[in-house]
XYZ file of C-alpha atoms in Angstrom:
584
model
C -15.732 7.385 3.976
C -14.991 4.283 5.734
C -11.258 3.300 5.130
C -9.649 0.947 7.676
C -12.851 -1.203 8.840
C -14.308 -3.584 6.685
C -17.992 -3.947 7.680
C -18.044 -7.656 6.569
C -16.456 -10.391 4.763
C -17.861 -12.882 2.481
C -15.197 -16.347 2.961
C -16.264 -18.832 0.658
C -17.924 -22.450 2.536
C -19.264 -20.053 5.646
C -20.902 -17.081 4.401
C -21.072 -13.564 5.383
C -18.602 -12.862 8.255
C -19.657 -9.555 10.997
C -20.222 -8.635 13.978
C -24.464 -8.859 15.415
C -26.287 -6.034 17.055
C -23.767 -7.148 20.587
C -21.034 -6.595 18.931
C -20.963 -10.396 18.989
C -19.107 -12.783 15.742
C -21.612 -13.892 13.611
C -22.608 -16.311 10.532
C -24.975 -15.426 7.797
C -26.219 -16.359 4.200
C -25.577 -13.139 1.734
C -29.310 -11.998 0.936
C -28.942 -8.873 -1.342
C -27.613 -8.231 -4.610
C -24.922 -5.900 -2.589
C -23.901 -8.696 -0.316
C -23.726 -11.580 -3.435
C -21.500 -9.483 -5.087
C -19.095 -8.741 -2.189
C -15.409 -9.654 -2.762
C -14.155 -13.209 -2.447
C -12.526 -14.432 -0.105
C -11.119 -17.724 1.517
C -9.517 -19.046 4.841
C -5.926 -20.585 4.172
C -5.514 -21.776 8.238
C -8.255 -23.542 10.649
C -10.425 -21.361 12.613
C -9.430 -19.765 15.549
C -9.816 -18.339 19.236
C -9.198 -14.335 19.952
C -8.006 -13.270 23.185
C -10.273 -10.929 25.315
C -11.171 -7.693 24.640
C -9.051 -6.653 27.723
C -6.089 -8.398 26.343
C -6.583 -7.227 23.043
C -6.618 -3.453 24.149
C -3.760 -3.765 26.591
C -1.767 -5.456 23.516
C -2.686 -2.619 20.937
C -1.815 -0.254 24.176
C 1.546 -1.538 24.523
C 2.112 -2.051 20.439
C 1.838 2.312 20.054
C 3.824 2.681 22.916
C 6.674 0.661 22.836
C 10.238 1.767 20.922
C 11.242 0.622 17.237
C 13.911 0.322 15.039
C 14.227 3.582 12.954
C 14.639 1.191 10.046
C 15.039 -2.420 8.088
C 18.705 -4.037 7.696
C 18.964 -3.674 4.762
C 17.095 -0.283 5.076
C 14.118 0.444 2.844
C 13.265 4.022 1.337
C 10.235 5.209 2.097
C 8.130 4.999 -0.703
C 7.948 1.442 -0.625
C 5.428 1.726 2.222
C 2.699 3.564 -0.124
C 3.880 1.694 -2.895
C 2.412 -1.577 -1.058
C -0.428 0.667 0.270
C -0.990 1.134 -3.592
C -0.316 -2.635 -4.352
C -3.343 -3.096 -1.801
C -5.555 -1.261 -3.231
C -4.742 -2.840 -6.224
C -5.431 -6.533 -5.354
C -8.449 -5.724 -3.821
C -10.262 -3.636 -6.225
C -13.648 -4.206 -7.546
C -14.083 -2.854 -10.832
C -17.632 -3.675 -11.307
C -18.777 -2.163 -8.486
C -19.665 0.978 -10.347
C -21.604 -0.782 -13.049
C -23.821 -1.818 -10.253
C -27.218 -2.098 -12.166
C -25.259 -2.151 -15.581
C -24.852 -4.852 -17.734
C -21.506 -6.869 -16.314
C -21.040 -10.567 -17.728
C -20.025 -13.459 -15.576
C -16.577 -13.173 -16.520
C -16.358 -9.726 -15.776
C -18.207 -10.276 -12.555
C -15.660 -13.222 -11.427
C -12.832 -11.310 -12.609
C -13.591 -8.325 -10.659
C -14.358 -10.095 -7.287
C -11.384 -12.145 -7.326
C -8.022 -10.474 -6.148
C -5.515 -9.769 -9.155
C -2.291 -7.364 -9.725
C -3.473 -5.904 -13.693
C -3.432 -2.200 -12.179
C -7.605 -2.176 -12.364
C -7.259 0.475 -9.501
C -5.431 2.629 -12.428
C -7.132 1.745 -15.305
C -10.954 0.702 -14.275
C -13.354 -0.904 -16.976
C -11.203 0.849 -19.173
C -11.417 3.778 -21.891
C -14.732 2.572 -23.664
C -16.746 2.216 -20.852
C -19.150 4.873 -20.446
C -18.690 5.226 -17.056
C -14.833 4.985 -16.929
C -14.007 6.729 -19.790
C -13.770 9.495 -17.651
C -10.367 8.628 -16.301
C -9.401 9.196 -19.889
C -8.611 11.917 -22.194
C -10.627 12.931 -25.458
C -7.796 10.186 -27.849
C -9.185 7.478 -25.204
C -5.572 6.296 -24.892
C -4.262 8.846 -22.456
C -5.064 9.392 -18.668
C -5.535 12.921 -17.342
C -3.342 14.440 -15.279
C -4.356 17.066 -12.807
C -2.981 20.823 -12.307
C -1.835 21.609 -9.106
C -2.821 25.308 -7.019
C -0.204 28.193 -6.489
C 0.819 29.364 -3.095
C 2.674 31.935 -1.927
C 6.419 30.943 -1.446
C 8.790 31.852 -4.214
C 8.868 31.321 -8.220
C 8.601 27.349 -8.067
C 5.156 27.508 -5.751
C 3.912 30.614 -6.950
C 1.975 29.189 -10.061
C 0.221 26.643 -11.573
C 2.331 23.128 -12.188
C 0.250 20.546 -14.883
C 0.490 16.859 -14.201
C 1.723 16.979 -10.693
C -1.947 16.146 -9.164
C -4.567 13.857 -9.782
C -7.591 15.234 -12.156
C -10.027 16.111 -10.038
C -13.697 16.546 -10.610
C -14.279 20.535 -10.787
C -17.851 19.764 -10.971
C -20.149 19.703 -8.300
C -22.287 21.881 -5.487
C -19.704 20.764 -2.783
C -16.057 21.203 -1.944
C -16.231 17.248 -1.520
C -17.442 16.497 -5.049
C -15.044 19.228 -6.329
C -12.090 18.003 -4.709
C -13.269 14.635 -5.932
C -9.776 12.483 -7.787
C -11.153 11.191 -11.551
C -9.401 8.045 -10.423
C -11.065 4.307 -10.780
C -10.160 3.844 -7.104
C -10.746 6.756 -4.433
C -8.585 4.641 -1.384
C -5.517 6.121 -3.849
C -6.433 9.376 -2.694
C -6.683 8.889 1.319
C -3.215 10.538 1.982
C -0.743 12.333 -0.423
C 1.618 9.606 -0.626
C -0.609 7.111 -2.499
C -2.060 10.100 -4.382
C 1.299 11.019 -5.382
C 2.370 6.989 -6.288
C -0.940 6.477 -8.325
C 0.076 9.622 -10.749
C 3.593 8.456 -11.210
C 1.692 5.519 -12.582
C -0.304 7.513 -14.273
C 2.590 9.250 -15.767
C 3.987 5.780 -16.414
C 1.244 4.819 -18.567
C 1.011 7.591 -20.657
C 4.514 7.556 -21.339
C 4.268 4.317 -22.473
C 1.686 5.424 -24.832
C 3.695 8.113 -26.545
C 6.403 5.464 -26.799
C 4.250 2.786 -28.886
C 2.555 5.530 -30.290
C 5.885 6.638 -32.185
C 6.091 3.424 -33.529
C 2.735 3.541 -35.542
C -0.288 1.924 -33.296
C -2.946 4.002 -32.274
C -6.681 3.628 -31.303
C -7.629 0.355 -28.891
C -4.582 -1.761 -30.016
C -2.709 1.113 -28.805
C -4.610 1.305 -25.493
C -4.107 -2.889 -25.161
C -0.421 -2.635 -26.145
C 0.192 0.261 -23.900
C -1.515 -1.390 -20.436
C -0.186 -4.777 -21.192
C 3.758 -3.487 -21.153
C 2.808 -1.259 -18.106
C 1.585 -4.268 -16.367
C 4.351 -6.711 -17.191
C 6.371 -4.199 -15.640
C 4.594 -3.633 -12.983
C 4.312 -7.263 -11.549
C 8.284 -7.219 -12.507
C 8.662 -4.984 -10.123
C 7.185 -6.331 -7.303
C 8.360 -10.062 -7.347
C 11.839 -8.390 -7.949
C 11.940 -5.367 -5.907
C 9.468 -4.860 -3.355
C 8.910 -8.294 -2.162
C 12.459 -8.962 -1.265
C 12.166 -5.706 0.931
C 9.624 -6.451 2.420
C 9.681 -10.790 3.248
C 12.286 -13.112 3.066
C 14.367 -13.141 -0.391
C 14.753 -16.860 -0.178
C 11.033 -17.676 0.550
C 10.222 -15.422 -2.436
C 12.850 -16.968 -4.528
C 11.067 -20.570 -3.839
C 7.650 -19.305 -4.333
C 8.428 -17.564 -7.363
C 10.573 -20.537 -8.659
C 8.517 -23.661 -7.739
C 5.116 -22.404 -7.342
C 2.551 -22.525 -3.949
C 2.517 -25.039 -1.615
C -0.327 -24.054 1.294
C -2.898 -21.316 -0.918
C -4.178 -22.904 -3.961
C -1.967 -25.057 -4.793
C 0.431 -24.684 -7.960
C -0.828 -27.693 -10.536
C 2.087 -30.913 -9.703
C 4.015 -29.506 -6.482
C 4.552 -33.152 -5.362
C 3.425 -34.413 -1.897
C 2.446 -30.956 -0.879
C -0.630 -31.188 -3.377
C -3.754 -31.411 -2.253
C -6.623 -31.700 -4.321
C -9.119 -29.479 -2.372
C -6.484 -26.829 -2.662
C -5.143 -27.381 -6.031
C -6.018 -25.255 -8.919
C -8.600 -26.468 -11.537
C -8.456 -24.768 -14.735
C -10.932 -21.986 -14.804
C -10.598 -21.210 -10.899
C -10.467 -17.277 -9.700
C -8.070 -16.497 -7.331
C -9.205 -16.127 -4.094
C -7.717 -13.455 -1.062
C -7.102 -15.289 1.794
C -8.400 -13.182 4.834
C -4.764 -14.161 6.568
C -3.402 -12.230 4.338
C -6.276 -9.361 4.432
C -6.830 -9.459 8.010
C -2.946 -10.283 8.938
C -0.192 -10.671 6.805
C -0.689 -8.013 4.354
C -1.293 -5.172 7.528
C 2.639 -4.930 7.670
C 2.467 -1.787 6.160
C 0.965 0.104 9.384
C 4.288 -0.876 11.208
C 6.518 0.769 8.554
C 4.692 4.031 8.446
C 6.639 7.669 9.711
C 5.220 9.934 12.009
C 6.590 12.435 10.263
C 8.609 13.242 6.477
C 11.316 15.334 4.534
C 8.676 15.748 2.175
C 9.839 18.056 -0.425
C 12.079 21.497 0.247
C 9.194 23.393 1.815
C 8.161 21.002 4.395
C 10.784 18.779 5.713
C 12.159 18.202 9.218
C 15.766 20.223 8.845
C 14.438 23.937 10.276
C 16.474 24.947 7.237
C 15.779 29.137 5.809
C 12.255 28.516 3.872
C 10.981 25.529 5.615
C 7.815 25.938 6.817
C 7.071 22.660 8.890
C 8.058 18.721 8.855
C 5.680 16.765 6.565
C 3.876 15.019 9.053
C 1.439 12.267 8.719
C -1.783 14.096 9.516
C -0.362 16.273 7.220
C -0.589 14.034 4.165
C -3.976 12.963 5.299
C -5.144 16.696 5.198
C -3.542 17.312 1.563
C -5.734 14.536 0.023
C -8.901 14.363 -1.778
C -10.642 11.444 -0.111
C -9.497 11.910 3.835
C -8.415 15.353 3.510
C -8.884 18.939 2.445
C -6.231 19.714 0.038
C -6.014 23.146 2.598
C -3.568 24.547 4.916
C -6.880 26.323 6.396
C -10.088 24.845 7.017
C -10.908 21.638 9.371
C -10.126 18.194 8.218
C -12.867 16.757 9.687
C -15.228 19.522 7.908
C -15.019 18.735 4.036
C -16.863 21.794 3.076
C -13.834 23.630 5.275
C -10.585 25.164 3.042
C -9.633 27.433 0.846
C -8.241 24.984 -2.214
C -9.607 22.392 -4.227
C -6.684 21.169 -5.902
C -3.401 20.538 -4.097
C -1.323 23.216 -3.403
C 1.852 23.270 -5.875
C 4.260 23.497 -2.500
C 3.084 19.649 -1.493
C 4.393 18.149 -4.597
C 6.212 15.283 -3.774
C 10.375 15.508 -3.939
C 10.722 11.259 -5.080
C 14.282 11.744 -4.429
C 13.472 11.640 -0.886
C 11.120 8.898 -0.987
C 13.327 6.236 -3.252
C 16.652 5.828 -3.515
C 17.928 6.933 -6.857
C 22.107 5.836 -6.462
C 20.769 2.337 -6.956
C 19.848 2.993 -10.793
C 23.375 4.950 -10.576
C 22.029 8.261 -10.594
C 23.945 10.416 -7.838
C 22.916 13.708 -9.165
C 19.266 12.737 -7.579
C 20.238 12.960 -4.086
C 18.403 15.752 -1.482
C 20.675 17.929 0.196
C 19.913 20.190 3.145
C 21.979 22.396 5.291
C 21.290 21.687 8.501
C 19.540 24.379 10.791
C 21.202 27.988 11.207
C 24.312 27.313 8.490
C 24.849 30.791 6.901
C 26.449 28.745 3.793
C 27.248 25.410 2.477
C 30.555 23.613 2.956
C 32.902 25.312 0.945
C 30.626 28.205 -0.135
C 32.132 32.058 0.548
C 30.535 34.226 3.200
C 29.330 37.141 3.096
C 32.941 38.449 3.766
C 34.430 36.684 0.770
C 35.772 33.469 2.065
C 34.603 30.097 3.229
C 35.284 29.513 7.099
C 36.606 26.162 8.585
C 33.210 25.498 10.180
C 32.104 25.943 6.835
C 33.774 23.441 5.668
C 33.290 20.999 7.988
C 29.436 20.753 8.212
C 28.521 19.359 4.388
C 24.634 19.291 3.336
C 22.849 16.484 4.776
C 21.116 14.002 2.623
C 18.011 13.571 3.304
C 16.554 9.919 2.155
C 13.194 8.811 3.820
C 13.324 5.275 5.309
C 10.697 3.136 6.471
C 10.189 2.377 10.292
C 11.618 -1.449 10.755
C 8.555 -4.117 10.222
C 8.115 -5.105 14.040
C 5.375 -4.844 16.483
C 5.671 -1.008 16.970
C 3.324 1.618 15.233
C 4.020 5.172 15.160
C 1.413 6.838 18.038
C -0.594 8.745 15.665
C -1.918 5.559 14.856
C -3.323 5.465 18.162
C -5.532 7.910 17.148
C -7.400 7.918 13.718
C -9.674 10.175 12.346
C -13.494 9.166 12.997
C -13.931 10.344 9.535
C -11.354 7.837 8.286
C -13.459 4.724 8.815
C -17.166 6.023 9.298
C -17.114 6.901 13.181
C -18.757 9.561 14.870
C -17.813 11.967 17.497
C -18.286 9.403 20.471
C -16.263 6.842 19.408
C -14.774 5.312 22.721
C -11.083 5.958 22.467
C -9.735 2.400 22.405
C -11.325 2.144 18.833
C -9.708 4.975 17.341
C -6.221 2.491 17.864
C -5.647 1.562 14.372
C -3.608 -1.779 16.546
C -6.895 -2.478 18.228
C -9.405 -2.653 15.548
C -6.826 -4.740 13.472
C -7.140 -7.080 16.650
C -10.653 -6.837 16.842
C -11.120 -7.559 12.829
C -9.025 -10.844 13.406
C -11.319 -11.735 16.096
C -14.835 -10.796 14.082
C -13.376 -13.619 11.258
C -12.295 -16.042 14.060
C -8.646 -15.798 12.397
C -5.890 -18.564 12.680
C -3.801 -17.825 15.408
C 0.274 -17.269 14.656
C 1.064 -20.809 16.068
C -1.675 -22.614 14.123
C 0.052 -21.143 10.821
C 2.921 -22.164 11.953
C 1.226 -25.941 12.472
C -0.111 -25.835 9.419
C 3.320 -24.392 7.338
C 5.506 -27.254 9.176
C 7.707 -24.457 10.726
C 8.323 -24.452 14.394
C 6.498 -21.637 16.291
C 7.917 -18.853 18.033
C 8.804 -19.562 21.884
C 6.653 -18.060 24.381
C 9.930 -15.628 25.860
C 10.105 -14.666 21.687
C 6.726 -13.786 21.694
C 6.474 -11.660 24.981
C 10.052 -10.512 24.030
C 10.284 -9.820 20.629
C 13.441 -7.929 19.795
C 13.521 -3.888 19.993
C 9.738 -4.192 19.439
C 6.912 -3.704 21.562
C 7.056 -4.102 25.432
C 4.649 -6.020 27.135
C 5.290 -5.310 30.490
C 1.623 -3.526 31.089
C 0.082 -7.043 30.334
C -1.109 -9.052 33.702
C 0.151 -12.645 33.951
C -2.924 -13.841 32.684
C -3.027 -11.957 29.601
C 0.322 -12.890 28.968
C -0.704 -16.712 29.024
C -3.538 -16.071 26.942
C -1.217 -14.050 24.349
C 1.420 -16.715 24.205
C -1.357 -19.610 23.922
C -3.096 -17.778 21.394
C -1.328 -15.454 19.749
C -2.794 -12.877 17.104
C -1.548 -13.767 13.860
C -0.917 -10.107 12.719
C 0.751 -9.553 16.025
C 3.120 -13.265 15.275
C 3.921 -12.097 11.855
C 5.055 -9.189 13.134
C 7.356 -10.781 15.920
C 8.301 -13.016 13.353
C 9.826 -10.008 11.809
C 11.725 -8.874 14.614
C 14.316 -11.394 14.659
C 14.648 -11.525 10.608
C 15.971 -7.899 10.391
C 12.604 -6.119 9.995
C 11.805 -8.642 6.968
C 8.764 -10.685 7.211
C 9.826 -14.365 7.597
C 7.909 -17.879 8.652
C 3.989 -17.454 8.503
C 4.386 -14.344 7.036
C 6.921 -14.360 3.930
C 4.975 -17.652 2.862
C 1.219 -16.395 2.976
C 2.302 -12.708 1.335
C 4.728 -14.831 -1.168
C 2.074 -17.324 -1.932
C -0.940 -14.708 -2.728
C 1.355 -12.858 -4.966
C 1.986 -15.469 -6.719
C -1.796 -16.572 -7.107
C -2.795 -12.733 -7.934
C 0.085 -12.164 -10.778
C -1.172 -16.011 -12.129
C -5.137 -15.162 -11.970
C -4.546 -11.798 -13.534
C -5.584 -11.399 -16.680
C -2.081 -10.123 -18.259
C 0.323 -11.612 -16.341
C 4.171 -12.636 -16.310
C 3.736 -15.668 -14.867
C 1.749 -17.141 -17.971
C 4.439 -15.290 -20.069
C 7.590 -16.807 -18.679
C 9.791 -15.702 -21.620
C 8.634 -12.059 -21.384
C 11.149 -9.633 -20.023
C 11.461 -5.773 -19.470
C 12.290 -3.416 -21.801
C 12.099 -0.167 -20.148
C 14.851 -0.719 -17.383
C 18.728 -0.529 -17.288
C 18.586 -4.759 -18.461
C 16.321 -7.300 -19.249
C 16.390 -8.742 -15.826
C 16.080 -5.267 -13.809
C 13.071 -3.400 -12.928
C 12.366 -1.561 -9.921
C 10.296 1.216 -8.732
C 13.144 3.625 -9.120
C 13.272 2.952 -12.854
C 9.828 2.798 -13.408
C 9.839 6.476 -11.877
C 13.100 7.843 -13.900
C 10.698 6.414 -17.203
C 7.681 8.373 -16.168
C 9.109 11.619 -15.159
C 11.631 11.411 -17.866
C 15.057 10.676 -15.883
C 14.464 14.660 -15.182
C 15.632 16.123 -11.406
C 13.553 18.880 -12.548
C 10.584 16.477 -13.076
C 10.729 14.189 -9.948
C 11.553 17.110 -7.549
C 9.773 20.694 -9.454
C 10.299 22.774 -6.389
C 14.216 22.797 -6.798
């Protein structure tokens, strides 16, 4: 399965963007069915000039090397970095690419090529499509849930737990097919934490459902009703909650208040507008590939090398635990990358002894989202700390709590993300072959998730960071910023020359990254505008959206202005501790 290496891109007014038989940028008119169809995209910035390959690989050398901040200021919980992983997959998906050869109208065709936030990696073509209708139980309102594995452990892992994995397939002559999520979108099942976000949406939905169900619709209005509230709340929830995480608050704020000024322009901006970039009615959003190739890649420097996943696998050494949840470890429990086994090789998919996931990787949310903001303080993880014989307070075995005792309280334990900065975790130096379609003797510079984001820039002929800047009317960073950063990578292994060429023409995934540095691990500049501005676009293209609702509001959270991923998560699993974290 090839995950993190697009083979090609097709950017409207040039054609079909690769790399020749040398390994070499090329040009090219689409030619087959496959390639016409691919998704759209567009270039925001001017063309622009890569450094060398030598450069480039001592740069992603240096960028899984270097130190980081543990976390943002404000910090950021965890989840949020699958949640945008999620969000991804979202914008991007093509949901007519399994009715290749079927009958798909233009507007379907458009629709599904353009980039849009309507949660088509959750739903697909929807419950009466006869290949999607799969996703969907026998009422064709509902989507299935999966049934997790038991494991040896105690009471809570020792049996079967419904709706706490994705359906899976069952069917098939191979552990692969078998293992196989019934989900539109199979990038949602490439590590446990996505798998894990896309059923809390799933959960979400059907929730929803019972809700409008109890209030008399049923059949396809109550399919329409249902995905339209779970939508409006969705795209709530990330112009008000994860993009203020994640980029500058006031950039958002001025996107989300005034409409675009660079990417498709928002209709009557003023002197910004530009007819070649202005919205005509009836125009698809399109993805910008500085936002594909660049902007939008800030997730890899937020990722963990390692999580307090649930009770059973955290990093405390605490009586029970069996190991940290590490990230090859949530690449192993998954469907798509993985084998849902402790045994077995990853990199064999016929290898393992489970083809569901095993009840003790449940996900604990309280450790991946911060649950005191909605003002719930009973969903807070607690963990004694290695070799405590009690809790604070708690008698010993002789009757009576010692002063020791006392002193050392339960630790919580709350996931955060690593800071946004120019620092990935160094199991990203590393990736699976499997994981984007290499083979055993792939040289080892290309398994550096850094370096083939470097090299994807340079296949595209990507803006560099100060040509954005140029083109935004923002003053670049300095040369000393850029070979500096703050608490971010260290370029010291870089010659002189490679320097020069970095600070003449630097990466634009690498800039935005900088850029981060000295805005508190938020993205700010180049950054906040182009991930800003294609929200914007997606949630206005989509075809339920907020934006062309502007009195709509949510329902479903503590007030008709809030919505966040924590309450969207107390709605689906019912507000219930014994719901969001089932292993106690």
């Amino acid at each position: 399965m090839k995950r993190h290496m697009r083979e090609d891109y097709l950017v409207e007014g040039e054609g079909l963007l690769g790399f020749d038989d040398r390994h070499e940028p090329t040009t090219r008119r689409p030619s087959t069915t496959a390639e016409l169809r691919k998704f759209r995209f567009s270039r925001l910035g001017p063309q622009g000039q890569a450094p060398a390959e030598t450069t480039r690989a001592a740069l992603a050398e240096a960028m899984v090397s270097g130190p980081s901040a543990d976390s943002a200021d404000p910090a950021v919980p965890a989840g949020y970095t699958y949640l945008g992983q999620f969000v991804d997959h979202d914008l991007t998906m093509d949901n007519t690419a399994a009715a290749l050869g079927e009958e798909v109208s233009v507007e379907e065709l458009l629709q599904g090529r353009s980039p849009a936030l309507d949660l088509d990696s959750l739903y697909g073509r929807g419950p009466d499509d006869r290949t999607d209708r799969v996703f969907y139980t026998a009422d064709g309102v509902h989507l299935k849930v999966g049934r997790t594995a038991a494991v040896a452990g105690d009471d809570a892992t020792n049996q079967d737990r419904d709706g706490f994995d994705l359906p899976r397939s069952g069917l098939g002559s191979s552990k692969r097919e078998r293992r196989a999520a019934l989900i539109p979108d199979a990038r949602n099942d490439e590590n446990l934490a996505v798998a894990q976000t896309h059923l809390a949406f799933i959960r979400f939905h059907n929730r929803v459902v019972d809700q409008l169900a109890s209030g008399g619709l049923s059949g396809t209005a109550l399919f329409r009703a249902a995905r339209s509230v779970v939508v409006k709340h969705y795209q709530w929830m990330l112009v008000t909650d994860l993009l203020p995480r994640i980029a500058s608050p006031e950039i958002v704020d001025e996107v989300f208040g005034r409409g675009r000024r660079f990417f498709e322009v928002s209709p009557g901006y003023g002197r910004r507008q530009r007819r070649d970039r202005t919205v005509q009615p009836g125009d698809r959003p399109t993805m910008p590939i500085e936002f594909s190739v660049a902007a939008y890649r800030l997730g890899h420097s937020m990722i963990r090398e390692e999580y307090d996943w649930n009770r059973v696998f955290n990093t405390s050494g605490a009586p029970g635990v069996l190991a940290p949840g590490t990230l090859e470890l949530l690449f192993q429990f998954s469907g798509t990358s993985g084998i849902l086994s402790p045994d077995g090789d990853i990199a064999d998919p016929e290898s393992g002894s489970f083809e569901r996931l095993p009840t003790n990787w449940i996900a604990d949310f309280r450790r991946l989202y911060d649950f005191t903001e909605a003002g719930r303080d009973d969903l807070v993880a607690l963990v004694a700390e290695a070799g405590e014989a009690t809790a604070a307070g708690e008698a010993t075995a002789a009757g009576e709590a010692t002063a020791a005792d006392t002193e050392r309280q339960p630790q919580r334990q709350l996931n955060l993300t690593r800071r946004i900065d120019t620092s990935l975790v160094d199991p990203l130096r590393n990736l699976p072959p499997g994981s984007f379609g290499g083979g055993t003797g792939t040289p080892a510079i290309e398994l550096n998730l850094a370096f083939r984001n470097l090299t994807r820039a340079m296949m595209v002929r990507l803006a560099s960071g100060q040509q954005m800047a140029q083109l935004f009317d923002l003053v670049p960073l300095k040369p000393d910023e850029i070979l500096g950063g703050l608490d971010g990578a260290v370029l010291d292994g870089l010659t002189d020359e490679q320097k020069v060429e970095l600070t003449t023409h630097t990466p634009l995934w690498f800039y935005i990254l900088r850029e981060a540095e000295f805005n508190g691990g938020r993205l700010d500049g180049v950054g906040a505008r182009i991930v800003a501005e294609v929200f914007h676009r997606a949630i206005e293209g989509s075809r339920i959206s907020i934006l062309r609702d502007p009195t709509w509001r949510p329902t479903l959270g503590p007030d008709q202005e809030t919505f966040r991923m924590v309450d969207l998560l107390l709605y689906a699993f019912e507000g219930s501790a014994d719901l969001l974290n089932p292993l106690g």
